[in-house]
Short mmCIF file of C-alpha atoms and ligand atoms in Angstrom, two decimals:
data_model
loop_
_atom_site.label_atom_id
_atom_site.label_comp_id
_atom_site.label_asym_id
_atom_site.label_seq_id
_atom_site.Cartn_x
_atom_site.Cartn_y
_atom_site.Cartn_z
CA MET J 74 -228.27 -49.90 92.70
CA ALA J 75 -231.02 -52.05 94.40
CA VAL J 76 -229.59 -51.33 97.64
CA VAL J 77 -229.37 -47.92 96.77
CA GLU J 78 -233.19 -47.40 95.60
CA ARG J 79 -233.34 -48.95 98.36
CA SER J 80 -231.34 -46.36 101.27
CA GLU J 81 -233.73 -44.06 100.20
CA GLN J 82 -236.13 -45.31 101.48
CA GLN J 83 -238.08 -46.36 104.49
CA THR J 84 -237.81 -49.90 105.91
CA SER J 85 -240.91 -51.21 106.71
CA ALA J 86 -241.94 -53.66 109.77
CA ASN J 87 -241.53 -58.04 108.33
CA GLU J 88 -239.52 -57.05 104.87
CA MET J 89 -236.97 -59.39 104.01
CA ILE J 90 -233.95 -59.37 101.85
CA ASP J 91 -233.08 -62.17 99.92
CA VAL J 92 -229.27 -63.50 99.95
CA ASP J 93 -228.00 -65.51 97.13
CA ASP J 94 -225.22 -67.23 95.54
CA PRO J 95 -223.24 -66.06 93.99
CA ARG J 96 -221.47 -68.89 92.13
CA THR J 97 -225.01 -69.84 91.03
CA ASP J 98 -227.01 -66.97 91.51
CA GLU J 99 -229.42 -69.39 94.07
CA ILE J 100 -231.26 -67.78 96.30
CA ILE J 101 -230.30 -69.15 99.64
CA GLY J 102 -231.99 -67.24 102.80
CA GLN J 103 -232.92 -63.83 104.20
CA ILE J 104 -232.24 -61.55 105.95
CA PRO J 105 -234.86 -60.06 107.83
CA VAL J 106 -234.82 -55.53 108.28
CA SER J 107 -234.39 -53.91 110.95
CA THR J 108 -236.54 -51.09 111.30
CA PRO J 109 -234.73 -47.68 112.81
CA GLU J 110 -236.73 -47.96 115.99
CA GLN J 111 -235.32 -51.98 116.17
CA VAL J 112 -232.01 -50.86 116.19
CA ALA J 113 -232.12 -48.22 118.63
CA GLU J 114 -233.33 -51.03 121.23
CA ALA J 115 -230.65 -52.97 119.99
CA VAL J 116 -228.68 -50.16 121.17
CA GLU J 117 -229.91 -49.64 124.52
CA ARG J 118 -229.83 -53.23 125.76
CA ALA J 119 -225.95 -52.67 124.29
CA ARG J 120 -225.60 -49.94 126.17
CA PHE J 121 -227.32 -51.05 129.85
CA ALA J 122 -225.05 -54.24 129.60
CA GLN J 123 -221.79 -52.50 128.38
CA THR J 124 -221.52 -51.16 132.04
CA HIS J 125 -221.19 -55.01 133.16
CA TRP J 126 -218.28 -55.58 130.85
CA ALA J 127 -216.84 -52.89 131.18
CA LYS J 128 -216.72 -54.10 134.85
CA LEU J 129 -215.13 -57.19 133.91
CA THR J 130 -211.60 -57.42 133.49
CA VAL J 131 -209.35 -56.93 130.50
CA ASN J 132 -208.50 -60.37 131.17
CA GLU J 133 -211.11 -61.49 131.70
CA ARG J 134 -212.61 -60.34 129.34
CA THR J 135 -209.89 -61.77 127.02
CA ARG J 136 -211.08 -65.10 127.78
CA PHE J 137 -214.25 -65.59 126.15
CA VAL J 138 -211.48 -63.83 123.35
CA ARG J 139 -209.55 -67.32 124.08
CA ARG J 140 -212.15 -70.11 123.64
CA TRP J 141 -213.79 -67.92 120.63
CA LEU J 142 -211.38 -68.55 118.82
CA ASP J 143 -210.28 -72.31 120.08
CA LEU J 144 -213.77 -72.71 118.81
CA LEU J 145 -213.33 -70.11 115.90
CA TRP J 146 -210.15 -73.27 115.06
CA GLU J 147 -212.32 -76.31 115.99
CA ARG J 148 -215.49 -75.29 113.99
CA GLN J 149 -213.16 -73.54 110.32
CA SER J 150 -214.40 -75.78 107.62
CA GLU J 151 -218.15 -75.40 109.11
CA GLY J 152 -217.25 -71.06 108.75
CA ILE J 153 -215.76 -71.27 104.33
CA LYS J 154 -218.69 -73.60 104.02
CA VAL J 155 -221.12 -70.11 105.25
CA LEU J 156 -218.60 -67.99 103.71
CA ARG J 157 -217.67 -69.62 99.82
CA ARG J 158 -221.75 -70.49 100.12
CA GLU J 159 -222.93 -66.57 99.94
CA ASN J 160 -218.72 -64.89 99.07
CA GLY J 161 -217.77 -66.62 96.38
CA LYS J 162 -214.36 -66.77 97.07
CA THR J 163 -212.12 -69.98 97.03
CA ASP J 164 -211.40 -71.92 99.64
CA GLY J 165 -208.08 -70.59 99.74
CA SER J 166 -209.11 -66.67 100.85
CA ALA J 167 -211.70 -68.10 103.51
CA PHE J 168 -209.31 -70.14 105.12
CA LEU J 169 -207.11 -66.59 104.94
CA GLU J 170 -209.94 -64.72 106.42
CA PHE J 171 -209.67 -67.19 109.30
CA VAL J 172 -206.41 -67.29 110.07
CA THR J 173 -206.26 -63.40 109.84
CA VAL J 174 -208.75 -62.75 113.32
CA ASP J 175 -206.92 -66.01 114.54
CA ASN J 176 -203.88 -63.55 114.59
CA ILE J 177 -205.12 -60.58 115.30
CA GLY J 178 -207.12 -62.07 118.18
CA GLN J 179 -203.81 -63.63 119.50
CA TYR J 180 -201.70 -60.39 119.42
CA TYR J 181 -204.27 -58.84 121.27
CA VAL J 182 -204.93 -61.79 123.90
CA HIS J 183 -201.92 -61.37 125.25
CA ASN J 184 -200.82 -57.62 124.10
CA ALA J 185 -204.61 -56.07 125.48
CA ALA J 186 -203.66 -55.54 128.91
CA ARG J 187 -200.58 -54.23 128.72
CA PHE J 188 -201.92 -51.61 125.83
CA LEU J 189 -204.87 -50.51 128.25
CA LYS J 190 -202.97 -50.31 131.49
CA ALA J 191 -204.00 -46.96 133.22
CA GLU J 192 -200.40 -45.13 133.45
CA ARG J 193 -198.17 -43.04 135.47
CA ARG J 194 -197.21 -39.36 133.08
CA PRO J 195 -194.45 -35.86 134.68
CA SER J 196 -196.85 -33.61 136.60
CA LEU J 197 -197.01 -30.60 136.92
CA PHE J 198 -194.67 -30.57 140.37
CA PRO J 199 -193.58 -33.87 140.70
CA GLY J 200 -193.21 -35.47 143.83
CA VAL J 201 -196.23 -34.16 145.02
CA GLN J 202 -198.70 -34.87 142.78
CA ARG J 203 -199.31 -37.48 140.28
CA ALA J 204 -200.55 -38.14 137.08
CA THR J 205 -203.05 -41.26 135.34
CA VAL J 206 -203.64 -41.27 132.63
CA TYR J 207 -206.73 -44.14 132.39
CA HIS J 208 -208.53 -45.69 128.51
CA LYS J 209 -211.84 -45.39 129.30
CA PRO J 210 -214.71 -47.51 126.65
CA HIS J 211 -216.37 -44.81 124.63
CA GLY J 212 -219.86 -46.89 125.20
CA VAL J 213 -221.57 -48.83 122.35
CA VAL J 214 -219.46 -50.08 119.22
CA GLY J 215 -221.94 -50.43 115.89
CA ILE J 216 -219.60 -52.13 113.47
CA ILE J 217 -220.40 -51.83 109.80
CA SER J 218 -218.50 -54.33 107.15
CA PRO J 219 -218.72 -54.89 103.20
CA TRP J 220 -219.43 -57.95 102.43
CA ASN J 221 -215.75 -58.84 100.14
CA TYR J 222 -214.25 -60.30 103.49
CA PRO J 223 -217.03 -60.81 105.51
CA PHE J 224 -215.76 -62.51 108.35
CA THR J 225 -211.99 -60.98 109.01
CA LEU J 226 -213.09 -56.76 108.58
CA PRO J 227 -216.02 -57.55 111.78
CA PHE J 228 -214.08 -60.14 113.56
CA MET J 229 -211.02 -57.96 113.48
CA ASP J 230 -212.42 -54.77 114.82
CA MET J 231 -215.09 -56.25 116.91
CA LEU J 232 -212.40 -58.25 118.92
CA PRO J 233 -210.09 -55.55 119.89
CA ALA J 234 -213.84 -53.14 120.67
CA LEU J 235 -215.11 -55.90 122.71
CA ILE J 236 -211.33 -56.54 124.72
CA ALA J 237 -211.38 -52.74 125.80
CA GLY J 238 -215.07 -52.65 127.13
CA ASN J 239 -216.91 -51.48 125.06
CA THR J 240 -220.31 -53.44 123.60
CA VAL J 241 -221.37 -53.94 119.94
CA VAL J 242 -224.07 -53.89 117.70
CA LEU J 243 -222.91 -54.85 114.09
CA LYS J 244 -224.30 -54.74 110.63
CA PRO J 245 -222.97 -57.07 108.47
CA SER J 246 -223.29 -56.42 104.58
CA GLU J 247 -227.16 -57.78 103.18
CA ILE J 248 -224.63 -59.67 100.97
CA THR J 249 -223.56 -60.98 103.34
CA PRO J 250 -225.10 -61.61 106.59
CA PHE J 251 -224.47 -64.93 107.01
CA ILE J 252 -221.26 -65.81 108.19
CA ALA J 253 -221.12 -62.54 109.97
CA GLU J 254 -224.72 -65.02 112.23
CA TRP J 255 -222.13 -68.05 112.83
CA GLY J 256 -219.49 -65.90 114.51
CA VAL J 257 -221.70 -64.26 116.67
CA ASN J 258 -223.43 -66.93 117.86
CA LEU J 259 -219.54 -68.49 118.55
CA MET J 260 -219.42 -65.81 120.90
CA HIS J 261 -222.46 -66.50 122.54
CA GLU J 262 -222.14 -70.30 122.30
CA VAL J 263 -218.42 -69.60 124.55
CA GLY J 264 -220.92 -67.12 127.30
CA VAL J 265 -220.39 -63.87 125.90
CA PRO J 266 -223.66 -62.05 126.64
CA ARG J 267 -225.78 -61.89 123.79
CA GLU J 268 -226.72 -58.03 124.39
CA VAL J 269 -222.36 -57.94 124.64
CA VAL J 270 -222.51 -58.16 120.85
CA GLN J 271 -225.79 -58.49 118.71
CA VAL J 272 -226.19 -58.28 115.78
CA ILE J 273 -228.93 -56.51 113.00
CA HIS J 274 -229.54 -56.67 109.46
CA GLY J 275 -230.20 -55.31 106.79
CA ASP J 276 -228.61 -52.02 104.63
CA GLY J 277 -227.42 -48.36 103.92
CA ARG J 278 -230.91 -47.50 105.73
CA THR J 279 -229.98 -49.35 108.96
CA GLY J 280 -226.11 -48.86 108.71
CA ALA J 281 -227.73 -45.12 108.65
CA ALA J 282 -229.68 -46.54 111.92
CA LEU J 283 -226.80 -47.81 113.50
CA VAL J 284 -224.69 -44.38 113.34
CA ASP J 285 -227.55 -43.00 114.38
CA ASN J 286 -227.22 -44.20 117.80
CA ALA J 287 -223.66 -45.90 118.16
CA ASP J 288 -220.88 -44.16 120.65
CA TYR J 289 -218.66 -44.92 117.68
CA ILE J 290 -218.76 -46.18 114.37
CA GLN J 291 -216.35 -48.56 112.55
CA PHE J 292 -217.18 -48.74 108.99
CA THR J 293 -215.48 -50.05 106.37
CA GLY J 294 -217.29 -49.50 102.53
CA SER J 295 -216.72 -47.59 99.51
CA THR J 296 -216.31 -43.83 99.45
CA ALA J 297 -219.58 -42.45 99.26
CA THR J 298 -221.32 -43.79 102.23
CA GLY J 299 -217.60 -43.36 104.26
CA ARG J 300 -218.69 -39.43 103.06
CA LYS J 301 -221.87 -40.17 104.24
CA VAL J 302 -221.22 -42.29 107.92
CA GLY J 303 -218.35 -39.68 108.23
CA LYS J 304 -220.85 -36.66 108.13
CA ALA J 305 -223.82 -38.40 109.89
CA ALA J 306 -221.49 -39.26 113.18
CA ALA J 307 -219.94 -35.44 113.21
CA ASP J 308 -223.55 -34.30 113.69
CA ARG J 309 -223.61 -36.77 116.68
CA LEU J 310 -219.99 -35.01 117.55
CA ILE J 311 -219.06 -39.36 117.71
CA PRO J 312 -215.25 -40.41 116.76
CA TYR J 313 -215.10 -43.67 113.94
CA THR J 314 -212.41 -44.75 112.15
CA LEU J 315 -214.14 -44.87 107.88
CA GLU J 316 -211.56 -47.74 106.10
CA LEU J 317 -212.82 -46.59 102.35
CA GLY J 318 -211.68 -47.85 98.91
CA GLY J 319 -208.00 -47.59 97.86
CA LYS J 320 -206.17 -47.75 93.82
CA ASP J 321 -203.41 -49.54 95.24
CA PRO J 322 -199.97 -48.98 94.17
CA SER J 323 -197.21 -51.30 92.72
CA ILE J 324 -193.46 -49.87 92.27
CA VAL J 325 -190.62 -52.37 90.88
CA LEU J 326 -187.99 -51.15 90.38
CA ARG J 327 -184.65 -52.32 87.57
CA ASP J 328 -183.54 -53.76 90.61
CA ALA J 329 -186.24 -56.20 92.02
CA ASP J 330 -186.38 -59.86 91.33
CA PRO J 331 -188.42 -60.55 88.43
CA GLU J 332 -189.42 -64.08 89.79
CA MET J 333 -190.89 -63.16 93.06
CA THR J 334 -192.52 -59.58 92.18
CA ALA J 335 -193.72 -61.41 89.06
CA VAL J 336 -195.94 -63.94 91.72
CA GLY J 337 -196.35 -60.67 94.13
CA LEU J 338 -197.90 -58.60 91.33
CA ILE J 339 -200.50 -61.44 90.45
CA GLN J 340 -201.51 -62.91 94.09
CA GLY J 341 -201.54 -58.85 94.81
CA ALA J 342 -204.11 -58.09 92.29
CA PHE J 343 -205.74 -61.67 92.36
CA GLU J 344 -206.74 -62.45 95.32
CA ASN J 345 -210.45 -62.68 95.90
CA ASN J 346 -210.89 -61.33 92.23
CA GLY J 347 -208.94 -58.21 92.98
CA GLN J 348 -212.25 -57.79 95.17
CA MET J 349 -209.58 -55.99 98.58
CA CYS J 350 -209.48 -52.67 99.50
CA ILE J 351 -205.29 -53.07 99.49
CA SER J 352 -205.59 -55.06 95.56
CA ILE J 353 -202.66 -54.12 93.93
CA GLU J 354 -204.96 -52.13 91.10
CA ARG J 355 -202.26 -50.71 89.04
CA VAL J 356 -198.26 -51.10 88.86
CA TYR J 357 -195.03 -49.27 87.64
CA VAL J 358 -192.38 -50.88 86.72
CA GLU J 359 -188.79 -49.69 85.46
CA ASP J 360 -187.98 -50.11 81.70
CA ALA J 361 -184.75 -51.98 81.97
CA ILE J 362 -186.97 -54.66 83.58
CA TYR J 363 -190.28 -54.61 81.83
CA ASP J 364 -189.92 -57.25 79.38
CA GLU J 365 -187.77 -59.50 81.57
CA LEU J 366 -190.63 -59.43 84.55
CA LEU J 367 -193.28 -59.03 81.33
CA GLU J 368 -192.18 -62.24 80.51
CA ARG J 369 -192.63 -64.43 84.75
CA ILE J 370 -196.41 -63.04 85.02
CA GLN J 371 -197.75 -64.26 81.43
CA HIS J 372 -195.65 -67.70 82.08
CA HIS J 373 -197.30 -67.91 85.48
CA ALA J 374 -200.95 -66.52 84.30
CA GLN J 375 -201.27 -69.29 82.71
CA GLU J 376 -201.06 -71.95 86.14
CA ILE J 377 -203.87 -69.39 87.54
CA SER J 378 -207.42 -71.46 87.93
CA ILE J 379 -210.32 -70.53 88.38
CA SER J 380 -213.41 -72.75 89.17
CA PRO J 381 -215.70 -72.92 91.40
CA ARG J 382 -215.00 -75.98 93.28
CA ASP J 383 -213.76 -76.45 96.38
CA GLY J 384 -210.03 -76.94 96.95
CA MET J 385 -207.11 -75.18 98.12
CA ASP J 386 -206.26 -75.19 94.71
CA VAL J 387 -208.06 -73.05 93.62
CA ILE J 388 -206.74 -69.45 93.13
CA VAL J 389 -209.79 -67.60 91.14
CA GLY J 390 -213.26 -67.98 92.46
CA SER J 391 -216.13 -66.22 92.02
CA MET J 392 -216.97 -62.69 91.85
CA THR J 393 -220.21 -61.71 94.02
CA ASN J 394 -221.73 -59.63 92.79
CA ARG J 395 -222.78 -58.13 89.01
CA THR J 396 -222.01 -54.73 90.02
CA GLU J 397 -217.76 -55.22 90.17
CA LEU J 398 -218.56 -56.98 87.30
CA GLU J 399 -219.74 -55.14 84.62
CA ARG J 400 -217.16 -51.97 86.64
CA THR J 401 -214.15 -53.85 85.62
CA GLN J 402 -215.82 -54.80 81.92
CA ALA J 403 -215.79 -50.89 81.63
CA HIS J 404 -212.60 -50.64 82.98
CA LEU J 405 -211.48 -52.55 80.44
CA ASP J 406 -213.91 -51.74 77.22
CA ASP J 407 -212.52 -47.69 78.08
CA ALA J 408 -208.33 -48.99 78.57
CA VAL J 409 -208.65 -50.72 74.54
CA ALA J 410 -210.35 -47.94 73.23
CA LYS J 411 -207.66 -45.38 74.51
CA GLY J 412 -204.35 -48.08 73.52
CA ALA J 413 -204.30 -50.41 75.83
CA LYS J 414 -203.83 -54.17 75.04
CA ILE J 415 -204.71 -57.21 77.48
CA ILE J 416 -202.16 -59.82 77.31
CA HIS J 417 -204.19 -62.62 78.90
CA GLY J 418 -207.52 -62.55 80.63
CA GLY J 419 -210.24 -60.21 79.64
CA ASN J 420 -214.08 -61.95 79.58
CA ALA J 421 -216.69 -62.91 81.49
CA ARG J 422 -216.77 -66.66 81.94
CA PRO J 423 -220.99 -67.37 82.05
CA ASP J 424 -219.59 -71.18 81.04
CA LEU J 425 -218.65 -71.22 84.78
CA GLY J 426 -221.04 -69.39 87.00
CA PRO J 427 -222.86 -65.97 86.62
CA LEU J 428 -220.16 -63.79 87.84
CA PHE J 429 -216.81 -65.41 86.78
CA PHE J 430 -213.75 -62.84 85.15
CA GLU J 431 -210.53 -64.13 83.82
CA PRO J 432 -208.46 -63.04 85.71
CA THR J 433 -206.72 -60.05 83.49
CA ILE J 434 -203.89 -58.70 82.04
CA ILE J 435 -203.78 -55.41 80.54
CA VAL J 436 -200.01 -52.65 79.17
CA ASP J 437 -200.09 -49.48 77.70
CA VAL J 438 -202.16 -48.26 79.78
CA ASP J 439 -202.25 -44.31 80.66
CA HIS J 440 -204.03 -41.93 83.57
CA SER J 441 -205.82 -41.08 81.04
CA MET J 442 -208.10 -44.18 80.95
CA ASP J 443 -210.47 -45.00 84.67
CA ILE J 444 -208.89 -48.49 84.73
CA MET J 445 -205.72 -46.28 86.50
CA ARG J 446 -207.79 -43.85 88.29
CA ASP J 447 -211.18 -45.74 89.73
CA GLU J 448 -211.14 -48.09 92.00
CA THR J 449 -211.81 -51.58 89.70
CA PHE J 450 -211.99 -53.45 92.45
CA GLY J 451 -212.07 -56.45 90.23
CA PRO J 452 -209.38 -59.12 89.17
CA VAL J 453 -207.42 -57.07 86.45
CA LEU J 454 -203.83 -56.42 86.89
CA PRO J 455 -202.62 -53.04 84.55
CA ILE J 456 -198.95 -52.28 83.88
CA MET J 457 -197.05 -49.16 83.06
CA LYS J 458 -193.97 -48.87 82.15
CA VAL J 459 -192.06 -45.67 83.30
CA SER J 460 -188.34 -44.30 82.83
CA ASN J 461 -187.10 -44.22 86.06
CA GLU J 462 -187.95 -44.22 90.11
CA GLN J 463 -189.41 -40.44 90.29
CA GLU J 464 -191.17 -41.11 87.50
CA ALA J 465 -193.06 -44.25 89.66
CA ILE J 466 -193.27 -42.43 92.08
CA ARG J 467 -195.22 -39.16 90.37
CA LEU J 468 -197.77 -41.11 89.39
CA ALA J 469 -198.27 -43.74 92.03
CA ASN J 470 -199.32 -40.27 93.87
CA ASP J 471 -201.72 -39.08 91.65
CA THR J 472 -204.54 -40.22 93.36
CA THR J 473 -207.22 -38.77 95.21
CA TYR J 474 -206.41 -42.85 97.54
CA GLY J 475 -204.09 -43.69 100.22
CA LEU J 476 -204.44 -47.12 101.93
CA SER J 477 -202.22 -49.65 100.76
CA ALA J 478 -198.94 -49.81 98.23
CA SER J 479 -196.18 -52.06 97.03
CA ILE J 480 -192.45 -51.97 96.63
CA PHE J 481 -190.75 -55.05 94.54
CA SER J 482 -186.85 -54.52 95.31
CA ARG J 483 -183.98 -55.42 96.49
CA ASN J 484 -182.19 -52.93 97.85
CA LEU J 485 -184.78 -52.97 101.11
CA ASN J 486 -183.18 -49.94 102.20
CA HIS J 487 -183.56 -47.90 99.42
CA ALA J 488 -186.92 -49.13 99.17
CA GLU J 489 -187.60 -48.43 102.64
CA GLU J 490 -187.00 -44.69 102.05
CA LEU J 491 -188.60 -44.71 99.08
CA ALA J 492 -190.85 -46.29 101.08
CA GLN J 493 -191.92 -42.74 102.58
CA GLN J 494 -192.25 -41.03 99.63
CA ILE J 495 -195.19 -42.58 98.59
CA ASP J 496 -198.60 -40.90 100.19
CA SER J 497 -200.83 -43.85 101.95
CA GLY J 498 -201.69 -45.43 104.91
CA ASP J 499 -198.60 -48.36 104.76
CA VAL J 500 -196.45 -49.85 102.37
CA SER J 501 -195.41 -54.00 101.66
CA ILE J 502 -191.75 -54.77 100.87
CA ASN J 503 -191.40 -57.93 98.07
CA ARG J 504 -194.78 -58.57 99.46
CA ALA J 505 -198.59 -56.79 99.32
CA GLN J 506 -200.81 -56.77 101.72
CA TYR J 507 -198.61 -57.58 104.74
CA ALA J 508 -198.98 -55.08 106.29
CA THR J 509 -202.97 -55.59 106.97
CA ALA J 510 -202.49 -59.12 107.85
CA THR J 511 -199.19 -58.01 110.88
CA PRO J 512 -201.67 -57.54 114.51
CA SER J 513 -198.99 -55.99 115.93
CA VAL J 514 -199.19 -52.48 113.22
CA PRO J 515 -201.73 -49.52 112.68
CA THR J 516 -203.01 -49.87 109.36
CA GLY J 517 -205.30 -47.62 107.62
CA GLY J 518 -206.01 -45.32 104.89
CA GLN J 519 -206.12 -41.36 104.39
CA ARG J 520 -207.10 -38.78 102.19
CA THR J 521 -210.40 -41.25 100.33
CA SER J 522 -209.68 -44.06 101.92
CA GLY J 523 -210.88 -42.78 104.87
CA SER J 524 -209.17 -42.00 108.33
CA GLY J 525 -207.92 -43.64 111.24
CA ARG J 526 -206.19 -47.12 111.47
CA ARG J 527 -206.63 -50.68 112.91
CA ASN J 528 -204.94 -52.90 114.00
CA GLY J 529 -201.55 -51.98 116.58
CA LYS J 530 -201.74 -50.49 119.74
CA GLU J 531 -203.79 -48.08 117.73
CA GLY J 532 -206.28 -50.10 117.02
CA LEU J 533 -207.36 -50.46 120.65
CA LEU J 534 -207.21 -47.24 122.53
CA LYS J 535 -209.25 -46.24 119.63
CA TYR J 536 -212.06 -47.85 121.37
CA THR J 537 -211.25 -45.99 124.10
CA ALA J 538 -211.43 -42.56 125.20
CA ALA J 539 -208.27 -41.26 127.94
CA GLN J 540 -209.12 -40.05 131.08
CA THR J 541 -206.47 -37.95 132.57
CA VAL J 542 -206.83 -37.94 136.65
CA ILE J 543 -204.55 -35.54 138.51
CA ALA J 544 -203.94 -35.61 142.25
CA ASP J 545 -202.53 -33.11 144.00
CA ASN J 546 -200.65 -34.48 147.27
CA LEU J 547 -200.00 -31.00 149.42
CA ILE J 548 -202.46 -31.13 151.86
CA GLY J 549 -203.25 -28.61 153.97
CA ALA J 550 -199.79 -27.06 152.51
CA GLN J 551 -201.18 -24.09 150.60
CA ASN J 552 -204.62 -21.90 152.34
CA ASP J 553 -203.53 -18.55 150.49
CA LEU J 554 -206.37 -17.29 147.90
CA GLN J 555 -203.51 -16.00 145.89
CA ILE J 556 -202.55 -18.50 143.64
CA ALA J 557 -199.06 -17.17 142.77
CA THR J 558 -198.01 -16.15 145.43
CA PRO J 559 -194.14 -15.45 145.65
CA PHE J 560 -193.15 -18.62 147.01
CA VAL J 561 -194.83 -19.89 143.52
CA VAL J 562 -193.86 -18.10 141.44
CA GLN J 563 -189.71 -18.93 142.61
CA LEU J 564 -190.75 -21.81 142.13
CA LEU J 565 -191.55 -21.88 138.99
CA LYS J 566 -189.23 -19.85 138.48
CA THR J 567 -186.56 -23.11 139.10
CA LEU J 568 -188.60 -25.38 137.39
CA ARG J 569 -188.87 -23.53 133.96
CA LEU J 570 -184.84 -23.04 134.46
CA ILE J 571 -184.97 -27.40 135.19
CA ARG J 572 -186.88 -27.94 132.61
CA ARG J 573 -184.95 -25.96 130.09
CA TYR J 574 -181.97 -28.31 130.43
CA VAL J 575 -183.63 -31.56 131.13
CA PRO J 576 -186.66 -33.44 129.93
CA PHE J 577 -189.85 -32.48 131.51
CA ILE J 578 -190.07 -34.60 134.26
O1 TXE V 710 -220.28 -51.03 99.35
P1 TXE V 710 -221.72 -49.77 100.69
P2 TXE V 710 -221.14 -51.25 98.49
C1 TXE V 710 -216.15 -50.21 97.44
C2 TXE V 710 -215.98 -51.45 96.19
C3 TXE V 710 -217.51 -51.33 95.35
C4 TXE V 710 -217.97 -50.97 96.46
C5 TXE V 710 -219.22 -50.03 96.37
O2 TXE V 710 -215.14 -50.38 95.47
O3 TXE V 710 -217.62 -51.79 94.60
O4 TXE V 710 -217.28 -49.89 97.43
O5 TXE V 710 -219.67 -51.25 98.02
C6 TXE V 710 -223.57 -50.26 104.25
N1 TXE V 710 -224.98 -45.52 106.46
N2 TXE V 710 -215.52 -51.31 98.50
O6 TXE V 710 -222.20 -51.07 97.76
O7 TXE V 710 -221.99 -49.66 100.12
C7 TXE V 710 -224.24 -51.40 103.99
O8 TXE V 710 -224.87 -51.78 103.58
C8 TXE V 710 -224.91 -46.97 107.35
C9 TXE V 710 -214.52 -50.92 99.29
O9 TXE V 710 -220.73 -52.88 99.10
O10 TXE V 710 -220.51 -48.85 101.29
C10 TXE V 710 -222.74 -52.09 103.79
O11 TXE V 710 -223.04 -53.12 105.21
N3 TXE V 710 -223.64 -47.69 106.69
C11 TXE V 710 -214.17 -51.65 100.20
C12 TXE V 710 -221.61 -51.00 104.50
O12 TXE V 710 -222.53 -49.93 104.82
C13 TXE V 710 -224.01 -48.32 105.68
C14 TXE V 710 -215.34 -52.36 100.73
C15 TXE V 710 -220.82 -50.95 102.89
O13 TXE V 710 -221.70 -51.32 101.64
C16 TXE V 710 -225.48 -46.52 104.56
C17 TXE V 710 -216.74 -52.95 100.20
C18 TXE V 710 -225.59 -46.16 105.00
N4 TXE V 710 -225.92 -44.59 103.97
C19 TXE V 710 -216.63 -51.90 99.00
N5 TXE V 710 -225.50 -47.44 103.09
C20 TXE V 710 -212.95 -51.83 101.42
N6 TXE V 710 -213.36 -50.48 101.93
O14 TXE V 710 -212.62 -52.83 101.63
C21 TXE V 710 -224.46 -48.25 103.12
N7 TXE V 710 -224.64 -48.51 104.21
#
C-alpha cells in the first residue's frame, strides 16, 4: 500500500527505500531511488551504447551470454543466498530460478543466430527482384520486473533482448532489488559494457519514468499496473509486452492417474507459496475421480514441510509480502463464510516467521467466491467437483484472465483437443507450468493477463522490428513513365494466371 501511495508522489534526490528479509522482518539494506532525470540519463547512455552493441555479430553477443551463464553456474550458491534473503522462498524454488534462466540462455545461445538471420522471401517479380527481411533491434529495452521470481523474470527477458542487439535498462522490484543487481554485476564481470546493461532502482515512479524513455517495454507485474504501463506506452507509440496476473485453472478428467495428479496439483499450487502468475489457482475435478483424488491429495499434504531453514527438502518457505498474506486470509474467510470447507491448513504461522502461511486445501468452493475469481497469489488449492468435462471447460473460461492452464488425463490426444478449448496462452498436460520452463515455446497471456509472448523464436523476434529491403535488378530496362505499359499489363495477367494455381513464388 505504501508503494501505491508513494507512486503518486515526486521522487527527490537522495531518497532511499528499505529492503527487508521477509523471513525475519530485518532490514537488510537500502536502495537509492532514481529520479526521472537519472532514468532519462541512463536510457540516453544505453542508447549511445546500443549503436556499438548492435554492430557486433549475433555470435559475438551470444559469447558474452555463454560466459555469463557459466559464471552464474559457478556462483549459484552465492546467488541463491542473495535471492532468498530478500524474497523468503525455499532453496529449491531459488535453484529452479537459476536452472530456468540457464535453459533459456542456452536455447538462445544455440538458436539465436538462425532466428535473426536475414531471410529471403518471394518477390513480386521473381528473378528480377529480390526481397529480404532483416530483424533490427528496437534500441533500448526497459525491463520492469516483480518480486516473486526476481532472478528468472528479469533475466529470461534480458537475454534475448541483448542477443537481438538491444541494450537494457532494468528496474527490478523495489521489494527484491539485490539479486537483479547481483546478476547484472556478473554480466559486467564477463565483459558486457556497463552502459549495455544497467540497473535503476525505485518504485512505480522509477518504472513510469522508464516507460517514458525506453524504446520497448517488457513488463511483468499486476494487471492494474500493466494497464497503466500499456496506456503510457501507447501514448508514446512504443511496442511492449505485458505479462500480468492469472487465475489459472486445472481440470482433472475421470481417467487421470490419481497419484500423479495429486502430486502435480500440490506442486503446481504451492511452488513459491502460490506467488506465481502461472500458479494453479482453482481445480475442477470430474465427479467420478473426486473422492479418490481428494484422498491422495490429503495424504500428500501431510508430507509438505514448511520452514524458514535451508535445504532442498523444504517445500514451502515464507511469503514475501504482507499484502498477499492478508489477501490469502481474506479469500479463505470469504469462501468459508459462503459454505466452503478447509480440509488442510488454513492458518498463518507466526511461530515460523512473520509471513508464513500453511499450505491450504479448500473444497466445496464455487464461482460466487473471491477465491475462484480473483488472483489469490498465496498457498491455496481450491477444489471444485464438476459433473463432466464440458462443465469444467465452461468454468475454466469463466474468468477475465487467460494466462496458463493444466489438464490431467491418461488420454493425451483427448486432453490436447480439450486444451484448445481453454482461453489461455498455454496449457500443460499432466504437469503444470512446464510451458514457461520450456525455452522453445512461446508463453504469455491474453485478456487481462496481458499481451505479447516470451521464450521461443517469438520471444526473440519481438525485440526486433522487421525491415524489408526489395532490390530491383532490372537496371536500365524500363524508362517509360507509364507504370502499366502494355508489356507490364500482359506480364501481370500472366503472373496472375500462374499464381491462381501455383503458390506465391
Ligand atoms: O505489482 P506491481 P505488486 C500480482 C499479484 C500481486 C499483485 C501486486 O496478484 O499480489 O500483482 O504486486 C513496478 N509504472 N502480481 O504490487 O505494482 C513496480 O515497482 C511502471 C502478478 O508487486 O505490478 C515493480 O517493479 N512500473 C505478477 C513492478 O512494476 C510500475 C507478479 C510490478 O509491480 C508502476 C507480481 C508504474 N506506474 C505481482 N507501478 C506476475 N505476472 O507474476 C509499479 N511499477
